[in-house]
Short mmCIF file of C-alpha atoms (C1' of nucleotides) in Angstrom, two decimals:
data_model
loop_
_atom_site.label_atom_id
_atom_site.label_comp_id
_atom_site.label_asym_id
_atom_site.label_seq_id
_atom_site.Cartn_x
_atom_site.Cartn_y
_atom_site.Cartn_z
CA UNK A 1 -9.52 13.17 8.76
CA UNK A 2 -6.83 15.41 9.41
CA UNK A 3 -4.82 13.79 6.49
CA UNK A 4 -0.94 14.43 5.94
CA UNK A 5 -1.26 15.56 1.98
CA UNK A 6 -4.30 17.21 0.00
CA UNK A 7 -3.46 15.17 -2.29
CA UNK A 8 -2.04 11.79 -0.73
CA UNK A 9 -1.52 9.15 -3.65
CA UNK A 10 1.92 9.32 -4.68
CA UNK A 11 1.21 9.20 -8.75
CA UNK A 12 0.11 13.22 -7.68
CA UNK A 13 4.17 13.28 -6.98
CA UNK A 14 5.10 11.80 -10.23
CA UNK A 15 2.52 14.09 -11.54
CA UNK A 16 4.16 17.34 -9.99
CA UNK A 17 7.58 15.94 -10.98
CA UNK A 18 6.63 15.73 -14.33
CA UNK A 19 4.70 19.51 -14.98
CA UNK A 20 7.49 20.84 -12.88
CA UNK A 21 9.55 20.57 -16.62
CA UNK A 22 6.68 22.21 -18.65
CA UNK A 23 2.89 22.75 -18.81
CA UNK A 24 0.94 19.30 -19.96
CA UNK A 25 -2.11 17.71 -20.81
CA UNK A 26 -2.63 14.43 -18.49
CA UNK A 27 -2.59 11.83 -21.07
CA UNK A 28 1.21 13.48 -22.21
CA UNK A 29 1.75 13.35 -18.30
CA UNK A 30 0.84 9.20 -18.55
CA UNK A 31 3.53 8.97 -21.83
CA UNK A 32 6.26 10.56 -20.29
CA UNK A 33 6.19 8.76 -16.61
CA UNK A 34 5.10 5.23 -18.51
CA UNK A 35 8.51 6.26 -20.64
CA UNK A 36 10.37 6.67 -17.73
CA UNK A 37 9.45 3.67 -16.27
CA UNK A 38 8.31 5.67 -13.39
CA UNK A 39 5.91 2.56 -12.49
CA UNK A 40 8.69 0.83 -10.98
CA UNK A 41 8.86 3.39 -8.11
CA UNK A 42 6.04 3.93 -7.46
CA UNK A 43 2.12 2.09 -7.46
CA UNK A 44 1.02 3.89 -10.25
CA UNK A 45 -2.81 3.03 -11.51
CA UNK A 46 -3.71 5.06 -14.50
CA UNK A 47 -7.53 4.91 -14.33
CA UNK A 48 -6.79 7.39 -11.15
CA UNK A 49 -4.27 9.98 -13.15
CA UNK A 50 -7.75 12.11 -13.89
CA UNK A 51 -8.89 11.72 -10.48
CA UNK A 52 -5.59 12.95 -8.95
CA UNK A 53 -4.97 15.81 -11.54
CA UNK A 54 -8.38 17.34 -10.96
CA UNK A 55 -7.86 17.18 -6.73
CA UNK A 56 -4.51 18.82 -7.47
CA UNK A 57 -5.90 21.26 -9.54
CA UNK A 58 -8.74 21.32 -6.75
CA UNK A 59 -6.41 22.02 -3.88
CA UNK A 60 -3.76 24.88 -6.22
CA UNK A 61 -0.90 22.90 -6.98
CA UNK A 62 -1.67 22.84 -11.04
CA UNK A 63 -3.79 25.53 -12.97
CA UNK A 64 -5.66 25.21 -16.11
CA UNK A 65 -3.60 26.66 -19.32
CA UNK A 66 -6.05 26.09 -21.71
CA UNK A 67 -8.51 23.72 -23.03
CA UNK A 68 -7.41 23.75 -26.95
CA UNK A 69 -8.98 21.28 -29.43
CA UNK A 70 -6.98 19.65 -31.67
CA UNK A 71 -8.04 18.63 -34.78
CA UNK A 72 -11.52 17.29 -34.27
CA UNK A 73 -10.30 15.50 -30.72
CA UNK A 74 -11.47 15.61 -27.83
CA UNK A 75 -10.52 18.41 -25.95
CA UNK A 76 -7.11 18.70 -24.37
CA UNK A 77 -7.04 20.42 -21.38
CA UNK A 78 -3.23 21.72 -20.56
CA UNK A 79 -2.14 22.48 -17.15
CA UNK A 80 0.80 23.98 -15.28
CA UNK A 81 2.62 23.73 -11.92
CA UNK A 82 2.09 26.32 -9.64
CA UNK A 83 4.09 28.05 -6.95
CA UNK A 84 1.98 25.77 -4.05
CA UNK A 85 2.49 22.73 -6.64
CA UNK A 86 6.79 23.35 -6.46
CA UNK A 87 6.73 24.06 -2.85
CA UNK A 88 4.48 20.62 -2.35
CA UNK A 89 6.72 18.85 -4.65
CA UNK A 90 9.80 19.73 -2.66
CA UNK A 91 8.37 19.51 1.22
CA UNK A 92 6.94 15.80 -0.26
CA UNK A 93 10.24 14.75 -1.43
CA UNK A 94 12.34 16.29 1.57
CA UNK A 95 9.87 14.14 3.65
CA UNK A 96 9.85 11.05 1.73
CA UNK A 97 13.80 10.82 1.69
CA UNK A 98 14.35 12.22 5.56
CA UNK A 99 11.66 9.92 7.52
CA UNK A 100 11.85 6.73 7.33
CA UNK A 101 8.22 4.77 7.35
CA UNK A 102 7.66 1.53 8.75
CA UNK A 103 6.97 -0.59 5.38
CA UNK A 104 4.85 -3.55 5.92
CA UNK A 105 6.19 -5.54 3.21
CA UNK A 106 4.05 -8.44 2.33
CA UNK A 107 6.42 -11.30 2.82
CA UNK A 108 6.55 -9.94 6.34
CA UNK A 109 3.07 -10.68 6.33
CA UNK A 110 3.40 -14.02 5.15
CA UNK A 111 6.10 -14.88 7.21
CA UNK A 112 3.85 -14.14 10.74
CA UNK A 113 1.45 -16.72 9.38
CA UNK A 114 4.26 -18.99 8.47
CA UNK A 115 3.22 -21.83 11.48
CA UNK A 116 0.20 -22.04 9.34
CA UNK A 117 2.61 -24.52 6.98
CA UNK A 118 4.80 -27.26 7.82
CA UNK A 119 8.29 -26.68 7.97
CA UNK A 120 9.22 -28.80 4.82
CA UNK A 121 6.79 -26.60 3.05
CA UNK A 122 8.12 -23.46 3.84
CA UNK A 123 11.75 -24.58 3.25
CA UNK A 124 10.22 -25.32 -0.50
CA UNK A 125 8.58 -22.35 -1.11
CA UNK A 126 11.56 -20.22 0.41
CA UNK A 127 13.66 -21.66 -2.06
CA UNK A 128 11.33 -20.50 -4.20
CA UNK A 129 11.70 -16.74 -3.36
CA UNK A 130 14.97 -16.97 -3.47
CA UNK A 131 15.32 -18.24 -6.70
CA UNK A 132 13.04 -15.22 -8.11
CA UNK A 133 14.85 -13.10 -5.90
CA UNK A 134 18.13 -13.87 -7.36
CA UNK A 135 17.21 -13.44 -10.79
CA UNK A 136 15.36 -10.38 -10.64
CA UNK A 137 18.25 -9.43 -9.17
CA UNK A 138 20.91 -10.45 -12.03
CA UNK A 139 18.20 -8.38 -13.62
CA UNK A 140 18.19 -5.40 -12.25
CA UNK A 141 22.30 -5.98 -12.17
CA UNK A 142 21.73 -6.03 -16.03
CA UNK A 143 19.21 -3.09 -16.39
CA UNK A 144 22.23 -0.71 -14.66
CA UNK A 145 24.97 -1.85 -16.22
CA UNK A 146 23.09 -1.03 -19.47
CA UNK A 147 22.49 2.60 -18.35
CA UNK A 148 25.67 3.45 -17.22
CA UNK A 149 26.25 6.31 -19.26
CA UNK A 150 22.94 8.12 -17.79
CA UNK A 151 24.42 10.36 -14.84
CA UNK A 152 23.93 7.99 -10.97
CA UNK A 153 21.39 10.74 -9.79
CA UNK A 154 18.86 9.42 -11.95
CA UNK A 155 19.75 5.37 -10.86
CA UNK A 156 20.19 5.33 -7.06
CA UNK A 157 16.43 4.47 -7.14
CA UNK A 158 17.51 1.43 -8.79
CA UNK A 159 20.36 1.15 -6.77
CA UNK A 160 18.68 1.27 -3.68
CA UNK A 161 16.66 -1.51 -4.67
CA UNK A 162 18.89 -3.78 -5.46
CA UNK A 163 20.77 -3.36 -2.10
CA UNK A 164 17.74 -4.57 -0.16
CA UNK A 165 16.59 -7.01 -2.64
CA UNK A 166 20.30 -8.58 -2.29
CA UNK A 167 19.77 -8.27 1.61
CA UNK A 168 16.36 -9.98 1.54
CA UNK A 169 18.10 -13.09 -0.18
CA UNK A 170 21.04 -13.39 1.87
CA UNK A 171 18.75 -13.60 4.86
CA UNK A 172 16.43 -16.14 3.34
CA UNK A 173 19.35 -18.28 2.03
CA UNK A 174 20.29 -18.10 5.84
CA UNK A 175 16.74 -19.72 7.37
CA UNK A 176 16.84 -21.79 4.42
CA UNK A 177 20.34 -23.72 5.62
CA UNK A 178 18.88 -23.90 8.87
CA UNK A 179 16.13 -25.35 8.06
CA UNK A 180 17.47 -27.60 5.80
CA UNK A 181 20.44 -28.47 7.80
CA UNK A 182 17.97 -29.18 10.91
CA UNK A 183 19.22 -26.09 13.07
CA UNK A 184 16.56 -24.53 13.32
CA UNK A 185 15.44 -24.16 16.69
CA UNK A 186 12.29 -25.83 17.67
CA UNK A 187 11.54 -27.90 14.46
CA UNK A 188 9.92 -30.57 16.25
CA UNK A 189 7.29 -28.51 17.93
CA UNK A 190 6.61 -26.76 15.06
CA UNK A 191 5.95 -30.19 13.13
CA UNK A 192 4.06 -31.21 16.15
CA UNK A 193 1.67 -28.24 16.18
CA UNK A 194 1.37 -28.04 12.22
CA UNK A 195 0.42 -31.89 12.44
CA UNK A 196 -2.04 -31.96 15.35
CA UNK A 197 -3.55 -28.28 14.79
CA UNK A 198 -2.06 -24.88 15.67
CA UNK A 199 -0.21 -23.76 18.24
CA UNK A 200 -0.32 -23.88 21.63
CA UNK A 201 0.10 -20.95 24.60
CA UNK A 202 3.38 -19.65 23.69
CA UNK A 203 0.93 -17.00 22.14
CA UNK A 204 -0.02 -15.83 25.53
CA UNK A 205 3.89 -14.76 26.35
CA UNK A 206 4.02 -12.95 22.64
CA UNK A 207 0.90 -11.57 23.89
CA UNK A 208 3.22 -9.22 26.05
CA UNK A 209 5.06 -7.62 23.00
CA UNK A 210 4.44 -4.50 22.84
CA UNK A 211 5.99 -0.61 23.60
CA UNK A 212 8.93 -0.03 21.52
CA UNK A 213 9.00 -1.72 17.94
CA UNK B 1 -11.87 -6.96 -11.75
CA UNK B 2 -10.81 -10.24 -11.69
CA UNK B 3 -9.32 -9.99 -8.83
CA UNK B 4 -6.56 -12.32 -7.15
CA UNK B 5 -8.11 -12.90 -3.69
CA UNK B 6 -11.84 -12.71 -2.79
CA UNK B 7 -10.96 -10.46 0.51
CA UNK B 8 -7.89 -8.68 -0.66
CA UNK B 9 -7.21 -7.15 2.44
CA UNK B 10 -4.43 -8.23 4.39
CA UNK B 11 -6.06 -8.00 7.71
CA UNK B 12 -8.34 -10.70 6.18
CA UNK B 13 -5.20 -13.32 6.64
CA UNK B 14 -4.53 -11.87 9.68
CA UNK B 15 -8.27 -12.49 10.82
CA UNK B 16 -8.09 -15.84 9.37
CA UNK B 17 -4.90 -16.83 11.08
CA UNK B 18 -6.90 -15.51 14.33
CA UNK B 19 -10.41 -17.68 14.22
CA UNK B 20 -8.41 -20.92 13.05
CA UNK B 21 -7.57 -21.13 17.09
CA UNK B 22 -11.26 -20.65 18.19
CA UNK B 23 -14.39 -18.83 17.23
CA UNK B 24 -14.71 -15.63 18.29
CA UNK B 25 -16.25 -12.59 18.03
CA UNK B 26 -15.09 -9.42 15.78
CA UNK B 27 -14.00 -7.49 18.86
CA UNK B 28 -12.14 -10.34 20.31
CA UNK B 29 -10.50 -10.80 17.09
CA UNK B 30 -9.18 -7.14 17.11
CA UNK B 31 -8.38 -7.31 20.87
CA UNK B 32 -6.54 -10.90 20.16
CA UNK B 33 -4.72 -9.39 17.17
CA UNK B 34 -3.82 -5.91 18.88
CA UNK B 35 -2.26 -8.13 21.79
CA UNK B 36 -0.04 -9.84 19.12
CA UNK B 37 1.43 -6.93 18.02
CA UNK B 38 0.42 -8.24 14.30
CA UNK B 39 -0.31 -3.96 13.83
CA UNK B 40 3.70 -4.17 13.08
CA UNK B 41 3.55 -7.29 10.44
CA UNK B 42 0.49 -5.50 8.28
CA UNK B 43 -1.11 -2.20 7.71
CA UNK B 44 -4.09 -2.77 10.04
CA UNK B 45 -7.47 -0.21 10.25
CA UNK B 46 -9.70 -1.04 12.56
CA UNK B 47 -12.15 0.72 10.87
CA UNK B 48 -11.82 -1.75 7.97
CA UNK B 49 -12.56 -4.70 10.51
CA UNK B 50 -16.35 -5.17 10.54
CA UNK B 51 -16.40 -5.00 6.56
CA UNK B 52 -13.54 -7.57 6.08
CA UNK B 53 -15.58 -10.12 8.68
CA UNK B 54 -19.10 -9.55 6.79
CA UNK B 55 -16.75 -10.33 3.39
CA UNK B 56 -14.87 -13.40 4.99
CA UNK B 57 -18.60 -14.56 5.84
CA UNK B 58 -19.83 -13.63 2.36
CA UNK B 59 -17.42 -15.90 0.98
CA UNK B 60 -17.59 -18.90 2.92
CA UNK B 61 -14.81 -18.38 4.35
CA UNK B 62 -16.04 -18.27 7.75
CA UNK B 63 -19.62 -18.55 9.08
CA UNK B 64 -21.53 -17.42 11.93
CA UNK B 65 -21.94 -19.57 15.00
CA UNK B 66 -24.09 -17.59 17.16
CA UNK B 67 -25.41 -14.35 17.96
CA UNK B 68 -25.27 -14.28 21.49
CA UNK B 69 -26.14 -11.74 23.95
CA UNK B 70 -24.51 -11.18 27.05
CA UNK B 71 -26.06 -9.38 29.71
CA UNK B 72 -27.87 -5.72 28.46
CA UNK B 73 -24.77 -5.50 25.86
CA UNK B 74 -25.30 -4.68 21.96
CA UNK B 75 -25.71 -8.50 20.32
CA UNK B 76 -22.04 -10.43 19.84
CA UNK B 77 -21.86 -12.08 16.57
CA UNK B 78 -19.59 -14.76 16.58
CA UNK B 79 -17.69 -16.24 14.21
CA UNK B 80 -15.84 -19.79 12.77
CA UNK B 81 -13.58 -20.70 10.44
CA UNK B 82 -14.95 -22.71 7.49
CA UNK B 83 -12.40 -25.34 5.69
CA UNK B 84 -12.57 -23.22 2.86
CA UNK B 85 -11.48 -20.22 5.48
CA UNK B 86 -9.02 -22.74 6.26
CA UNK B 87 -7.60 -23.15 3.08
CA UNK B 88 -7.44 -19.73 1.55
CA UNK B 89 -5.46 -18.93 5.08
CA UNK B 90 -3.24 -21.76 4.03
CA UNK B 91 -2.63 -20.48 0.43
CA UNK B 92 -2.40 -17.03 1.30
CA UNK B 93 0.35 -18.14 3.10
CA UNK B 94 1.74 -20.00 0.52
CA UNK B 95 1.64 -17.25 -2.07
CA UNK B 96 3.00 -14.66 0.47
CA UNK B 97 6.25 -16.86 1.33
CA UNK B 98 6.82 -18.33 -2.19
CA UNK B 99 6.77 -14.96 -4.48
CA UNK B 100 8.51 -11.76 -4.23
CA UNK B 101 6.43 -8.62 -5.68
CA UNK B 102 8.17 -5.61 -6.37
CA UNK B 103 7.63 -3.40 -3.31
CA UNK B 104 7.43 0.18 -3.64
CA UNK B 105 9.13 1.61 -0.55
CA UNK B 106 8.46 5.26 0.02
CA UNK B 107 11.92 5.74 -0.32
CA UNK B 108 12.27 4.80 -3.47
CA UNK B 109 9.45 7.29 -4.57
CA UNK B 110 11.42 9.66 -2.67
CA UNK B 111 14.92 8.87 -4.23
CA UNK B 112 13.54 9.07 -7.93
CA UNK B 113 12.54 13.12 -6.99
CA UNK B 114 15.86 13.40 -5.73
CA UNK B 115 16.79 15.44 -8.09
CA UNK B 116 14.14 18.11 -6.84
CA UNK B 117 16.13 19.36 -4.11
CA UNK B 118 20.04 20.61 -3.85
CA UNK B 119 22.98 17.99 -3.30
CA UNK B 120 23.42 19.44 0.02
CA UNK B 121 20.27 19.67 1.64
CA UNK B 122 19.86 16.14 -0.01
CA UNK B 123 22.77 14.85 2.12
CA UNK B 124 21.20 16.85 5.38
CA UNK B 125 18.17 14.53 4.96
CA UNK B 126 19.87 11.49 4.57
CA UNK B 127 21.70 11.98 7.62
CA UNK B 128 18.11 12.14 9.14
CA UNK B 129 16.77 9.14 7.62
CA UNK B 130 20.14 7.19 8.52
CA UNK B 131 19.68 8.65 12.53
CA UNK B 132 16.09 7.34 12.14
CA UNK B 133 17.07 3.74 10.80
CA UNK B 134 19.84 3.63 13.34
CA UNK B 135 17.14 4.08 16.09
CA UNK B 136 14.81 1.92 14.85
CA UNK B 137 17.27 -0.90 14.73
CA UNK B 138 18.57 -0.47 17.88
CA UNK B 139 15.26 -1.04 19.25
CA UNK B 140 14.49 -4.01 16.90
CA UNK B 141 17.48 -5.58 18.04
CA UNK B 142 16.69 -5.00 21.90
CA UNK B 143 12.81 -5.88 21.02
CA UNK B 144 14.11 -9.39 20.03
CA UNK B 145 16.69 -9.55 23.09
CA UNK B 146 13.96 -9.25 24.98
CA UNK B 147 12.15 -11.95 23.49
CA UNK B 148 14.93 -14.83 23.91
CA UNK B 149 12.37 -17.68 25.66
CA UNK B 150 9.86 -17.17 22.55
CA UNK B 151 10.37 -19.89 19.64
CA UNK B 152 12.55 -18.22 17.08
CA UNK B 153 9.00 -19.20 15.02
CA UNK B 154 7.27 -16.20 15.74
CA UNK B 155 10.30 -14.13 15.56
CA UNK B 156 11.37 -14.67 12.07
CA UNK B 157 9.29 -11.40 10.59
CA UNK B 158 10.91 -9.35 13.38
CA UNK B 159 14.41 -10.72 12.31
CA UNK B 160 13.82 -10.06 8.47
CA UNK B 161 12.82 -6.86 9.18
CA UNK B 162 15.62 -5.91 10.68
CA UNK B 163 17.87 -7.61 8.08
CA UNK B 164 16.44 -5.26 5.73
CA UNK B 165 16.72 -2.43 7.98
CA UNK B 166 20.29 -2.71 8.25
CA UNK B 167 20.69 -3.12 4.53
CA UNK B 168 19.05 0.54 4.31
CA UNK B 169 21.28 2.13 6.53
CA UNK B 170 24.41 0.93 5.05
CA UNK B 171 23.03 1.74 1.59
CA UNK B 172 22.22 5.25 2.91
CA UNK B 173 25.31 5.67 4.55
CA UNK B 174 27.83 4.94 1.99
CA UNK B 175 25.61 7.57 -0.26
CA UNK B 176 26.08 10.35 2.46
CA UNK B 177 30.00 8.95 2.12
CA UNK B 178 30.07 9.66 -1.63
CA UNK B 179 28.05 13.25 -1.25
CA UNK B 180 29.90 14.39 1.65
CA UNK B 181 33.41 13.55 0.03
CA UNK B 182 32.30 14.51 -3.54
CA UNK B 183 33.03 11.94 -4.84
CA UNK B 184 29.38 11.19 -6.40
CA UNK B 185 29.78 11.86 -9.92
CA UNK B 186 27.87 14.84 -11.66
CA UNK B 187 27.62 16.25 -8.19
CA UNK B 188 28.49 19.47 -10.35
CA UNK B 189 25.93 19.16 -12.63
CA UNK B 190 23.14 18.16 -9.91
CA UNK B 191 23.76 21.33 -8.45
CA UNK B 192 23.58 23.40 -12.10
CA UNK B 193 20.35 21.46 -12.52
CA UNK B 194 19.06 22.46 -9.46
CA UNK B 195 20.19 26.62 -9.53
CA UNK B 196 18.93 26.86 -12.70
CA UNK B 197 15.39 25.29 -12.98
CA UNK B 198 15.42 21.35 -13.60
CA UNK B 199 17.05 18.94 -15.51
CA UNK B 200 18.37 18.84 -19.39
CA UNK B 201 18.29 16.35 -21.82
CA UNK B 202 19.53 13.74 -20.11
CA UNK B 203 15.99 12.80 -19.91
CA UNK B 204 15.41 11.30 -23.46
CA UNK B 205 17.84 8.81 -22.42
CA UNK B 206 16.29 8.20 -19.34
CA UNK B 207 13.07 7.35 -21.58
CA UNK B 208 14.69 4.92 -23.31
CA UNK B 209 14.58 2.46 -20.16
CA UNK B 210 12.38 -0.46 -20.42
CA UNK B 211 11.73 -4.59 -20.76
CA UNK B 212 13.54 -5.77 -18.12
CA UNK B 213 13.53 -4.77 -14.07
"C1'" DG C 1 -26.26 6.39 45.33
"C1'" DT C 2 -24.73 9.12 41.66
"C1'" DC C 3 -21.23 10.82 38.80
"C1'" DC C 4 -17.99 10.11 35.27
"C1'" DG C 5 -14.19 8.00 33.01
"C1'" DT C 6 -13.05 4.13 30.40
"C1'" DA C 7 -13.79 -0.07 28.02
"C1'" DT C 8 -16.86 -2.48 24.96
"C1'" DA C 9 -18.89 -3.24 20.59
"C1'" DC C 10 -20.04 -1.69 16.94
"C1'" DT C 11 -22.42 1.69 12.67
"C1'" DC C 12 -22.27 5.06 9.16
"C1'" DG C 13 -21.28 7.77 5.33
"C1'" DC C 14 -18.20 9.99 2.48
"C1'" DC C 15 -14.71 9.77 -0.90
"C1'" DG C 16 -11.06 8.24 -3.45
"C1'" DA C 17 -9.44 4.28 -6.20
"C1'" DC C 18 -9.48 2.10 -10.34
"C1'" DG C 19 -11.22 -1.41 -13.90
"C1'" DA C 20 -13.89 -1.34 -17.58
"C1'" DG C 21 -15.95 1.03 -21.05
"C1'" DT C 22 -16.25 4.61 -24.93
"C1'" DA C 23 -15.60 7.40 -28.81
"C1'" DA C 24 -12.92 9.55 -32.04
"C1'" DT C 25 -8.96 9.39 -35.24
"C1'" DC C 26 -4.98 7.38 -37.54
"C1'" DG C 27 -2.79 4.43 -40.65
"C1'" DC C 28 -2.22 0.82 -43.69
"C1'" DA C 29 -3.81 -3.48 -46.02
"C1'" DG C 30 -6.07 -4.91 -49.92
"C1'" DC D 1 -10.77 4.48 -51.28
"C1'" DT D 2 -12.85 1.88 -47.72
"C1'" DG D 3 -12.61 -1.22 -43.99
"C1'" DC D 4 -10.86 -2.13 -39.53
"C1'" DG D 5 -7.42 -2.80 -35.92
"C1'" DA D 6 -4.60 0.09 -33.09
"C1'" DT D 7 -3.83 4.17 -30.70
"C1'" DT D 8 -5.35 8.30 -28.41
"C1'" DA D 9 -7.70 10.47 -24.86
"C1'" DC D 10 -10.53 10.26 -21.81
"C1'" DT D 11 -15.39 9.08 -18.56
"C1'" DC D 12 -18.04 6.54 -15.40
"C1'" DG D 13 -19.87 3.52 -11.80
"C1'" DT D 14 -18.97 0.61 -8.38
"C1'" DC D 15 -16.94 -0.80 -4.34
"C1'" DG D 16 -14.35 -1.04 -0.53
"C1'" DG D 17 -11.53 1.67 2.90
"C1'" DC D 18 -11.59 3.85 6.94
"C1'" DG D 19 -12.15 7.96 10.18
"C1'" DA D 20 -15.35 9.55 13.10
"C1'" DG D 21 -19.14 8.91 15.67
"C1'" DT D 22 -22.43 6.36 18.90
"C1'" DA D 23 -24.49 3.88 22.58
"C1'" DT D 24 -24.35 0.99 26.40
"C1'" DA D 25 -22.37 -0.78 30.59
"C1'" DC D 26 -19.19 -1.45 34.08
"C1'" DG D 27 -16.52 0.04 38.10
"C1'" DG D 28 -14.54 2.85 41.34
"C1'" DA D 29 -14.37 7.54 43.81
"C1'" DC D 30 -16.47 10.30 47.08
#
DNA sequence: GTCCGTATACTCGCCGACGAGTAATCGCAG
DNA sequence: CTGCGATTACTCGTCGGCGAGTATACGGAC
């Protein structure tokens, strides 16, 4: 494959981020992002941090220090950025904030298989949602609040987050009153094809989406 | 791993939400499914397909009817949903619509390296990105126009989508406000950080974050 | 009637992801 | 001063993901 990034998990960003301040062995790299909380950002599995440090030291972007020994430890082995591993840390982070990706959230996922429940059902489990949703956002209201003597640059991540999160519950609370309040268009059917079995050939007319999404 | 679903992969529910109509065949499927547009609810490799169908099957949760062969054509294995295909569909669903996981947007990666590139050209990209979210919505919004005689039903993941969407843009655009009045705070700083070689001590602060989010 | 482009229907093999395991040392309880 | 539970610092093996490739057949052009 042609792929994007040598190194295309983005825990190798963190990683950069992170020896970008000073040369590290990877289990300090793992204490310092798992101090920063740097695992809400991003999908961060640890069991692949020595995986992804040895392709980025595979592909130039860190360098072997030394290997010193500590005591009778295991050996540490100590790397450092190099110039490839700033200039792939910047053009990753230029791209990352300048092109927007379609996200396939999963909720969008669940919501295309939504006809597989009965409306009732859904209404309950939406309510649901957006009762997590509204206290993980009072949370994360709470979490900011807390830090706001540490300067905004470092919080618009959390920021940002909360802004959609908010967004995402107003528009549930929204199908939820219409569903609840019976305005929903075409209730009936959908009761009538959850009850006898699935839906009918409407699916042949969404069959012709397509071209610009 | 104990692992939450048997078939992880979310193009296993979409798969499943395909044979409950009518048994088919794994091309079909993909042909059905590539029709639907469902590409744009989930990340979808077709390369993935054949392995997710001989898991489903592993599982029980759907079963081969026959292996027909039509004509001189390679052998067509095709497929059904079992009840127990039926119901993992069913509680997928469930699960999907009823909790919120934290989602790790690109973005967000992207905004917590922010402070890896200059306050200006930081603003230049975000102009970008708000362009790019502007277009995008535009053509949601004309996407759904377009699809006025379809039951709102099948629209809903296009609608939330764009909910979201819009949530982004405004977010982004009242940050390009505050960087392109300077009015961000520590917009002075950011740019000392960035001259100079990376950020100060602000960082042990940072580390203090934690428990709740 | 034969050439070739396109659709059909898969197979294969590499490689990264990551959970689970391991081994050494620290520290502190008794 | 000796267990032993916790922490440190990794290694390893499996397993699925998925891009790239393959092979056959149909249909229309000339």
């Amino acid at each position: 494959m042609t792929q994007r990034r040598k190194v295309g998990n983005l825990l190798a960003l963190a990683v950069l981020a992170t020896v970008v301040q000073r040369p590290m062995h990877p289990y300090e790299m793992a204490s310092v992002l798992r101090a920063r909380g740097k695992e809400d950002d991003m999908e961060i599995k640890w069991g692949s941090l020595y995986t992804v440090v040895r392709n980025l030291t595979k592909h130039g972007f860190l360098a072997v220090v030394d290997s010193t020994r500590e005591g009778a430890r295991p050996e540490r082995t100590v790397y450092r950025i190099t110039d490839l591993g700033r200039a792939e840390l910047v053009d990753w982070a230029r791209e990352l904030v300048s092109t927007p990706v379609p996200e396939r959230p999963r909720f969008k996922a669940g919501l295309s298989v939504l006809a597989a429940l009965a409306p009732e059902e859904a209404a309950a489990l939406l309510r649901q949602r957006l009762d997590a949703l509204t206290a993980a956002n009072a949370a994360s209201r709470a979490e900011l609040a807390r830090h706001s003597d540490v300067p905004r640059l470092f919080l618009v991540e959390g920021e940002y987050e909360l802004a959609v999160r908010e967004a995402e519950a107003a528009w549930v609370r929204a199908l939820l009153d219409e569903l609840d309040s019976g305005t929903f268009p075409g209730l009936a059917q959908w009761r009538h094809w959850h009850a006898t079995g699935e839906v009918p050939v409407e699916l042949a007319e969404i069959a012709e989406r397509g071209s610009t999404t």
